[in-house]
Amino acid sequence: MRRESGSARTGSPPSSSPGRPASSASTAAPANSSRPVFTSATARDGRRVRFLHNWSWDEVSVPVPAAVRDVLSETAYAEAVPLGPWDVKVLQDEVS
């Protein structure tokens, strides 16, 4: 499906199978989907920023090495971070 909006176009990629939604390709989990995955970076102020992903249908609790704060909800976590199914959290180390 494609829609025109001024000079820009939006749409979804074509599906290899007409009966299969194109969005199903974007929800495929990585091979190690049985456990949460994280990546991290260092912010300009020197604190670690962690991106925590749960690529499963199960709720999980992930232990953290130090106190962190969810940058979107402002929730602080001291020992573990709960993740819902297919959840993502962006966490930053707490300032001591």
Tab-separated table of C-alpha atoms in Angstrom:
chain	number	residue	atom	x	y	z
A	1	MET	CA	0.000	0.000	0.000
A	2	ARG	CA	1.367	3.423	-0.873
A	3	ARG	CA	0.063	6.886	-0.094
A	4	GLU	CA	1.275	10.162	-1.521
A	5	SER	CA	1.722	13.142	0.793
A	6	GLY	CA	3.128	16.170	-0.971
A	7	SER	CA	6.478	15.116	-2.384
A	8	ALA	CA	6.939	12.371	0.237
A	9	ARG	CA	5.694	8.804	-0.009
A	10	THR	CA	4.907	6.356	2.735
A	11	GLY	CA	4.114	2.685	2.498
A	12	SER	CA	4.952	-0.796	3.603
A	13	PRO	CA	7.335	-3.171	1.887
A	14	PRO	CA	5.696	-5.775	-0.304
A	15	SER	CA	5.127	-9.177	1.229
A	16	SER	CA	6.683	-12.266	-0.321
A	17	SER	CA	3.378	-14.029	0.303
A	18	PRO	CA	0.070	-12.249	-0.387
A	19	GLY	CA	-1.540	-13.922	2.631
A	20	ARG	CA	1.257	-13.004	5.036
A	21	PRO	CA	1.343	-9.502	6.549
A	22	ALA	CA	4.453	-7.538	5.650
A	23	SER	CA	4.805	-6.471	9.290
A	24	SER	CA	5.533	-10.044	10.393
A	25	ALA	CA	9.028	-9.760	8.940
A	26	SER	CA	9.841	-6.848	11.257
A	27	THR	CA	8.819	-8.744	14.405
A	28	ALA	CA	11.158	-11.689	13.907
A	29	ALA	CA	13.230	-12.282	17.028
A	30	PRO	CA	16.993	-12.718	16.956
A	31	ALA	CA	18.392	-16.244	17.247
A	32	ASN	CA	19.135	-15.782	20.971
A	33	SER	CA	15.547	-14.742	21.756
A	34	SER	CA	15.317	-16.877	24.898
A	35	ARG	CA	16.856	-14.108	27.002
A	36	PRO	CA	16.889	-10.313	27.066
A	37	VAL	CA	19.448	-8.454	24.978
A	38	PHE	CA	21.115	-5.169	25.874
A	39	THR	CA	23.425	-2.691	24.279
A	40	SER	CA	25.034	0.279	25.948
A	41	ALA	CA	26.791	3.525	25.233
A	42	THR	CA	28.405	6.342	27.178
A	43	ALA	CA	26.488	9.620	27.420
A	44	ARG	CA	28.246	12.980	27.148
A	45	ASP	CA	28.130	13.348	30.933
A	46	GLY	CA	30.001	10.030	31.315
A	47	ARG	CA	27.056	7.931	32.516
A	48	ARG	CA	26.193	4.625	30.840
A	49	VAL	CA	22.999	4.442	28.812
A	50	ARG	CA	21.598	0.923	28.418
A	51	PHE	CA	19.041	-0.229	25.864
A	52	LEU	CA	17.338	-3.348	27.210
A	53	HIS	CA	15.195	-5.499	24.867
A	54	ASN	CA	12.963	-8.471	25.671
A	55	TRP	CA	12.532	-10.451	22.430
A	56	SER	CA	10.022	-12.942	23.843
A	57	TRP	CA	6.385	-13.394	24.833
A	58	ASP	CA	7.370	-13.898	28.492
A	59	GLU	CA	7.713	-11.283	31.208
A	60	VAL	CA	11.249	-11.217	32.611
A	61	SER	CA	13.225	-9.499	35.349
A	62	VAL	CA	16.785	-8.504	34.469
A	63	PRO	CA	19.363	-7.841	37.213
A	64	VAL	CA	21.316	-4.595	36.835
A	65	PRO	CA	24.903	-4.030	38.045
A	66	ALA	CA	24.110	-0.582	39.493
A	67	ALA	CA	21.118	1.655	40.146
A	68	VAL	CA	19.522	2.885	36.910
A	69	ARG	CA	16.647	5.153	35.895
A	70	ASP	CA	14.264	4.673	32.966
A	71	VAL	CA	14.768	7.822	30.882
A	72	LEU	CA	11.188	7.747	29.554
A	73	SER	CA	9.160	6.988	32.704
A	74	GLU	CA	11.679	8.300	35.309
A	75	THR	CA	11.250	5.028	37.257
A	76	ALA	CA	14.330	4.074	39.297
A	77	TYR	CA	15.529	0.465	39.618
A	78	ALA	CA	18.117	-0.639	42.185
A	79	GLU	CA	18.494	-4.395	41.636
A	80	ALA	CA	16.398	-5.605	38.686
A	81	VAL	CA	14.376	-4.188	35.786
A	82	PRO	CA	11.052	-5.826	34.859
A	83	LEU	CA	10.363	-6.191	31.136
A	84	GLY	CA	7.044	-7.148	29.602
A	85	PRO	CA	6.701	-9.223	26.435
A	86	TRP	CA	8.462	-7.513	23.496
A	87	ASP	CA	9.385	-4.637	25.806
A	88	VAL	CA	12.201	-2.110	25.471
A	89	LYS	CA	13.620	0.136	28.173
A	90	VAL	CA	16.188	2.917	27.875
A	91	LEU	CA	18.079	3.167	31.145
A	92	GLN	CA	20.720	5.557	32.449
A	93	ASP	CA	22.988	5.083	35.453
A	94	GLU	CA	21.814	6.992	38.510
A	95	VAL	CA	23.961	9.879	39.697
A	96	SER	CA	25.570	9.004	43.040
